Amino acid sequence: MAVPKRKMSRSNTRHRRAQWRADAPALVPVTVDGATHLVPQHLRKAYERGLLHPKI
């Protein structure tokens, strides 16, 4: 694991952290009970099997 040689200032730490952004999940169309819904790709099979119910 990398260990810093010197203390990083609070300003530099906050500037570095501010650059990180989470990406929106890729949505795919799924037909449940005759209605098409956009759901995250990694949950597609759960919706198709009826384990999860899309919000109306």
PDB file of N, CA and C in Angstrom:
ATOM      1  N   MET A   1       0.837  -1.180   0.000  1.00  0.00           N
ATOM      2  CA  MET A   1       0.000   0.000   0.000  1.00  0.00           C
ATOM      3  C   MET A   1       0.882   1.243   0.000  1.00  0.00           C
ATOM      4  N   ALA A   2       0.476   2.242  -0.756  1.00  0.00           N
ATOM      5  CA  ALA A   2       1.250   3.473  -0.830  1.00  0.00           C
ATOM      6  C   ALA A   2       1.107   4.268   0.465  1.00  0.00           C
ATOM      7  N   VAL A   3       2.226   4.758   0.953  1.00  0.00           N
ATOM      8  CA  VAL A   3       2.237   5.563   2.172  1.00  0.00           C
ATOM      9  C   VAL A   3       2.839   6.921   1.827  1.00  0.00           C
ATOM     10  N   PRO A   4       2.137   8.019   2.123  1.00  0.00           N
ATOM     11  CA  PRO A   4       2.669   9.340   1.778  1.00  0.00           C
ATOM     12  C   PRO A   4       3.899   9.703   2.604  1.00  0.00           C
ATOM     13  N   LYS A   5       4.855  10.368   1.948  1.00  0.00           N
ATOM     14  CA  LYS A   5       6.065  10.802   2.659  1.00  0.00           C
ATOM     15  C   LYS A   5       5.797  12.039   3.487  1.00  0.00           C
ATOM     16  N   ARG A   6       4.885  12.881   2.996  1.00  0.00           N
ATOM     17  CA  ARG A   6       4.595  14.140   3.688  1.00  0.00           C
ATOM     18  C   ARG A   6       3.091  14.305   3.878  1.00  0.00           C
ATOM     19  N   LYS A   7       2.743  15.145   4.853  1.00  0.00           N
ATOM     20  CA  LYS A   7       1.339  15.429   5.104  1.00  0.00           C
ATOM     21  C   LYS A   7       0.765  16.231   3.937  1.00  0.00           C
ATOM     22  N   MET A   8      -0.433  15.874   3.525  1.00  0.00           N
ATOM     23  CA  MET A   8      -1.103  16.600   2.455  1.00  0.00           C
ATOM     24  C   MET A   8      -2.003  17.661   3.083  1.00  0.00           C
ATOM     25  N   SER A   9      -1.951  18.866   2.566  1.00  0.00           N
ATOM     26  CA  SER A   9      -2.734  19.954   3.147  1.00  0.00           C
ATOM     27  C   SER A   9      -4.231  19.688   2.994  1.00  0.00           C
ATOM     28  N   ARG A  10      -5.003  20.308   3.846  1.00  0.00           N
ATOM     29  CA  ARG A  10      -6.460  20.147   3.788  1.00  0.00           C
ATOM     30  C   ARG A  10      -6.993  20.639   2.449  1.00  0.00           C
ATOM     31  N   SER A  11      -6.444  21.745   1.950  1.00  0.00           N
ATOM     32  CA  SER A  11      -6.895  22.295   0.670  1.00  0.00           C
ATOM     33  C   SER A  11      -6.632  21.312  -0.469  1.00  0.00           C
ATOM     34  N   ASN A  12      -5.422  20.749  -0.513  1.00  0.00           N
ATOM     35  CA  ASN A  12      -5.103  19.794  -1.579  1.00  0.00           C
ATOM     36  C   ASN A  12      -5.957  18.534  -1.471  1.00  0.00           C
ATOM     37  N   THR A  13      -6.207  18.093  -0.260  1.00  0.00           N
ATOM     38  CA  THR A  13      -7.029  16.908  -0.060  1.00  0.00           C
ATOM     39  C   THR A  13      -8.433  17.136  -0.596  1.00  0.00           C
ATOM     40  N   ARG A  14      -9.002  18.280  -0.282  1.00  0.00           N
ATOM     41  CA  ARG A  14     -10.373  18.564  -0.712  1.00  0.00           C
ATOM     42  C   ARG A  14     -10.462  18.778  -2.218  1.00  0.00           C
ATOM     43  N   HIS A  15      -9.430  19.384  -2.816  1.00  0.00           N
ATOM     44  CA  HIS A  15      -9.429  19.553  -4.270  1.00  0.00           C
ATOM     45  C   HIS A  15      -9.350  18.191  -4.956  1.00  0.00           C
ATOM     46  N   ARG A  16      -8.565  17.296  -4.406  1.00  0.00           N
ATOM     47  CA  ARG A  16      -8.437  15.957  -4.992  1.00  0.00           C
ATOM     48  C   ARG A  16      -9.750  15.201  -4.864  1.00  0.00           C
ATOM     49  N   ARG A  17     -10.379  15.260  -3.716  1.00  0.00           N
ATOM     50  CA  ARG A  17     -11.629  14.533  -3.499  1.00  0.00           C
ATOM     51  C   ARG A  17     -12.764  15.081  -4.356  1.00  0.00           C
ATOM     52  N   ALA A  18     -12.736  16.367  -4.663  1.00  0.00           N
ATOM     53  CA  ALA A  18     -13.812  16.991  -5.425  1.00  0.00           C
ATOM     54  C   ALA A  18     -13.825  16.535  -6.880  1.00  0.00           C
ATOM     55  N   GLN A  19     -12.749  15.932  -7.368  1.00  0.00           N
ATOM     56  CA  GLN A  19     -12.664  15.503  -8.759  1.00  0.00           C
ATOM     57  C   GLN A  19     -13.406  14.194  -9.007  1.00  0.00           C
ATOM     58  N   TRP A  20     -13.673  13.419  -7.946  1.00  0.00           N
ATOM     59  CA  TRP A  20     -14.285  12.114  -8.110  1.00  0.00           C
ATOM     60  C   TRP A  20     -15.782  12.257  -8.349  1.00  0.00           C
ATOM     61  N   ARG A  21     -16.293  11.549  -9.333  1.00  0.00           N
ATOM     62  CA  ARG A  21     -17.725  11.550  -9.607  1.00  0.00           C
ATOM     63  C   ARG A  21     -18.178  10.112  -9.852  1.00  0.00           C
ATOM     64  N   ALA A  22     -19.336   9.766  -9.343  1.00  0.00           N
ATOM     65  CA  ALA A  22     -19.914   8.450  -9.614  1.00  0.00           C
ATOM     66  C   ALA A  22     -20.623   8.512 -10.963  1.00  0.00           C
ATOM     67  N   ASP A  23     -20.505   7.465 -11.739  1.00  0.00           N
ATOM     68  CA  ASP A  23     -21.172   7.392 -13.032  1.00  0.00           C
ATOM     69  C   ASP A  23     -22.602   6.876 -12.843  1.00  0.00           C
ATOM     70  N   ALA A  24     -23.502   7.387 -13.650  1.00  0.00           N
ATOM     71  CA  ALA A  24     -24.876   6.898 -13.613  1.00  0.00           C
ATOM     72  C   ALA A  24     -24.902   5.484 -14.198  1.00  0.00           C
ATOM     73  N   PRO A  25     -25.700   4.588 -13.613  1.00  0.00           N
ATOM     74  CA  PRO A  25     -25.739   3.219 -14.132  1.00  0.00           C
ATOM     75  C   PRO A  25     -26.374   3.176 -15.518  1.00  0.00           C
ATOM     76  N   ALA A  26     -25.911   2.235 -16.330  1.00  0.00           N
ATOM     77  CA  ALA A  26     -26.474   2.062 -17.669  1.00  0.00           C
ATOM     78  C   ALA A  26     -27.868   1.460 -17.534  1.00  0.00           C
ATOM     79  N   LEU A  27     -28.868   2.106 -18.137  1.00  0.00           N
ATOM     80  CA  LEU A  27     -30.242   1.633 -18.052  1.00  0.00           C
ATOM     81  C   LEU A  27     -30.613   0.869 -19.308  1.00  0.00           C
ATOM     82  N   VAL A  28     -31.307  -0.250 -19.122  1.00  0.00           N
ATOM     83  CA  VAL A  28     -31.756  -1.066 -20.248  1.00  0.00           C
ATOM     84  C   VAL A  28     -33.264  -1.262 -20.110  1.00  0.00           C
ATOM     85  N   PRO A  29     -33.954  -1.352 -21.248  1.00  0.00           N
ATOM     86  CA  PRO A  29     -35.406  -1.562 -21.190  1.00  0.00           C
ATOM     87  C   PRO A  29     -35.742  -3.007 -20.819  1.00  0.00           C
ATOM     88  N   VAL A  30     -36.721  -3.176 -19.918  1.00  0.00           N
ATOM     89  CA  VAL A  30     -37.189  -4.492 -19.501  1.00  0.00           C
ATOM     90  C   VAL A  30     -38.714  -4.461 -19.522  1.00  0.00           C
ATOM     91  N   THR A  31     -39.325  -5.493 -20.087  1.00  0.00           N
ATOM     92  CA  THR A  31     -40.779  -5.581 -20.123  1.00  0.00           C
ATOM     93  C   THR A  31     -41.255  -6.458 -18.978  1.00  0.00           C
ATOM     94  N   VAL A  32     -42.029  -5.874 -18.069  1.00  0.00           N
ATOM     95  CA  VAL A  32     -42.593  -6.592 -16.926  1.00  0.00           C
ATOM     96  C   VAL A  32     -44.099  -6.391 -16.949  1.00  0.00           C
ATOM     97  N   ASP A  33     -44.839  -7.476 -17.018  1.00  0.00           N
ATOM     98  CA  ASP A  33     -46.307  -7.431 -17.049  1.00  0.00           C
ATOM     99  C   ASP A  33     -46.820  -6.545 -18.179  1.00  0.00           C
ATOM    100  N   GLY A  34     -46.186  -6.592 -19.329  1.00  0.00           N
ATOM    101  CA  GLY A  34     -46.623  -5.839 -20.493  1.00  0.00           C
ATOM    102  C   GLY A  34     -46.198  -4.387 -20.504  1.00  0.00           C
ATOM    103  N   ALA A  35     -45.532  -3.916 -19.476  1.00  0.00           N
ATOM    104  CA  ALA A  35     -45.072  -2.529 -19.423  1.00  0.00           C
ATOM    105  C   ALA A  35     -43.547  -2.508 -19.512  1.00  0.00           C
ATOM    106  N   THR A  36     -43.029  -1.549 -20.249  1.00  0.00           N
ATOM    107  CA  THR A  36     -41.582  -1.431 -20.417  1.00  0.00           C
ATOM    108  C   THR A  36     -41.035  -0.432 -19.404  1.00  0.00           C
ATOM    109  N   HIS A  37     -39.978  -0.845 -18.699  1.00  0.00           N
ATOM    110  CA  HIS A  37     -39.335  -0.008 -17.699  1.00  0.00           C
ATOM    111  C   HIS A  37     -37.845   0.053 -17.988  1.00  0.00           C
ATOM    112  N   LEU A  38     -37.213   1.164 -17.631  1.00  0.00           N
ATOM    113  CA  LEU A  38     -35.764   1.290 -17.732  1.00  0.00           C
ATOM    114  C   LEU A  38     -35.172   0.963 -16.367  1.00  0.00           C
ATOM    115  N   VAL A  39     -34.319  -0.058 -16.323  1.00  0.00           N
ATOM    116  CA  VAL A  39     -33.726  -0.504 -15.068  1.00  0.00           C
ATOM    117  C   VAL A  39     -32.218  -0.628 -15.249  1.00  0.00           C
ATOM    118  N   PRO A  40     -31.438  -0.578 -14.171  1.00  0.00           N
ATOM    119  CA  PRO A  40     -29.992  -0.774 -14.277  1.00  0.00           C
ATOM    120  C   PRO A  40     -29.676  -2.146 -14.869  1.00  0.00           C
ATOM    121  N   GLN A  41     -28.649  -2.197 -15.690  1.00  0.00           N
ATOM    122  CA  GLN A  41     -28.318  -3.420 -16.413  1.00  0.00           C
ATOM    123  C   GLN A  41     -28.011  -4.584 -15.473  1.00  0.00           C
ATOM    124  N   HIS A  42     -27.341  -4.314 -14.353  1.00  0.00           N
ATOM    125  CA  HIS A  42     -26.961  -5.414 -13.473  1.00  0.00           C
ATOM    126  C   HIS A  42     -28.148  -5.973 -12.684  1.00  0.00           C
ATOM    127  N   LEU A  43     -29.316  -5.297 -12.740  1.00  0.00           N
ATOM    128  CA  LEU A  43     -30.516  -5.800 -12.064  1.00  0.00           C
ATOM    129  C   LEU A  43     -31.546  -6.352 -13.042  1.00  0.00           C
ATOM    130  N   ARG A  44     -31.202  -6.411 -14.322  1.00  0.00           N
ATOM    131  CA  ARG A  44     -32.152  -6.822 -15.357  1.00  0.00           C
ATOM    132  C   ARG A  44     -32.736  -8.201 -15.087  1.00  0.00           C
ATOM    133  N   LYS A  45     -31.900  -9.187 -14.786  1.00  0.00           N
ATOM    134  CA  LYS A  45     -32.384 -10.552 -14.575  1.00  0.00           C
ATOM    135  C   LYS A  45     -33.293 -10.649 -13.355  1.00  0.00           C
ATOM    136  N   ALA A  46     -32.999  -9.889 -12.313  1.00  0.00           N
ATOM    137  CA  ALA A  46     -33.836  -9.909 -11.116  1.00  0.00           C
ATOM    138  C   ALA A  46     -35.241  -9.394 -11.437  1.00  0.00           C
ATOM    139  N   TYR A  47     -35.335  -8.350 -12.273  1.00  0.00           N
ATOM    140  CA  TYR A  47     -36.645  -7.834 -12.666  1.00  0.00           C
ATOM    141  C   TYR A  47     -37.376  -8.846 -13.535  1.00  0.00           C
ATOM    142  N   GLU A  48     -36.644  -9.498 -14.458  1.00  0.00           N
ATOM    143  CA  GLU A  48     -37.273 -10.476 -15.346  1.00  0.00           C
ATOM    144  C   GLU A  48     -37.789 -11.682 -14.570  1.00  0.00           C
ATOM    145  N   ARG A  49     -37.110 -12.087 -13.533  1.00  0.00           N
ATOM    146  CA  ARG A  49     -37.518 -13.251 -12.723  1.00  0.00           C
ATOM    147  C   ARG A  49     -38.580 -12.904 -11.695  1.00  0.00           C
ATOM    148  N   GLY A  50     -38.868 -11.621 -11.514  1.00  0.00           N
ATOM    149  CA  GLY A  50     -39.890 -11.210 -10.572  1.00  0.00           C
ATOM    150  C   GLY A  50     -39.381 -11.026  -9.157  1.00  0.00           C
ATOM    151  N   LEU A  51     -38.081 -11.011  -8.962  1.00  0.00           N
ATOM    152  CA  LEU A  51     -37.514 -10.814  -7.627  1.00  0.00           C
ATOM    153  C   LEU A  51     -37.629  -9.363  -7.180  1.00  0.00           C
ATOM    154  N   LEU A  52     -37.611  -8.438  -8.132  1.00  0.00           N
ATOM    155  CA  LEU A  52     -37.770  -7.014  -7.852  1.00  0.00           C
ATOM    156  C   LEU A  52     -38.953  -6.502  -8.651  1.00  0.00           C
ATOM    157  N   HIS A  53     -39.618  -5.478  -8.137  1.00  0.00           N
ATOM    158  CA  HIS A  53     -40.764  -4.887  -8.820  1.00  0.00           C
ATOM    159  C   HIS A  53     -40.446  -3.446  -9.166  1.00  0.00           C
ATOM    160  N   PRO A  54     -40.543  -3.068 -10.448  1.00  0.00           N
ATOM    161  CA  PRO A  54     -40.269  -1.680 -10.839  1.00  0.00           C
ATOM    162  C   PRO A  54     -41.313  -0.735 -10.251  1.00  0.00           C
ATOM    163  N   LYS A  55     -40.851   0.466  -9.908  1.00  0.00           N
ATOM    164  CA  LYS A  55     -41.762   1.471  -9.369  1.00  0.00           C
ATOM    165  C   LYS A  55     -42.604   2.045 -10.497  1.00  0.00           C
ATOM    166  N   ILE A  56     -43.849   2.263 -10.224  1.00  0.00           N
ATOM    167  CA  ILE A  56     -44.763   2.757 -11.259  1.00  0.00           C
ATOM    168  C   ILE A  56     -44.818   4.263 -11.221  1.00  0.00           C
TER     169      ILE A  56
END
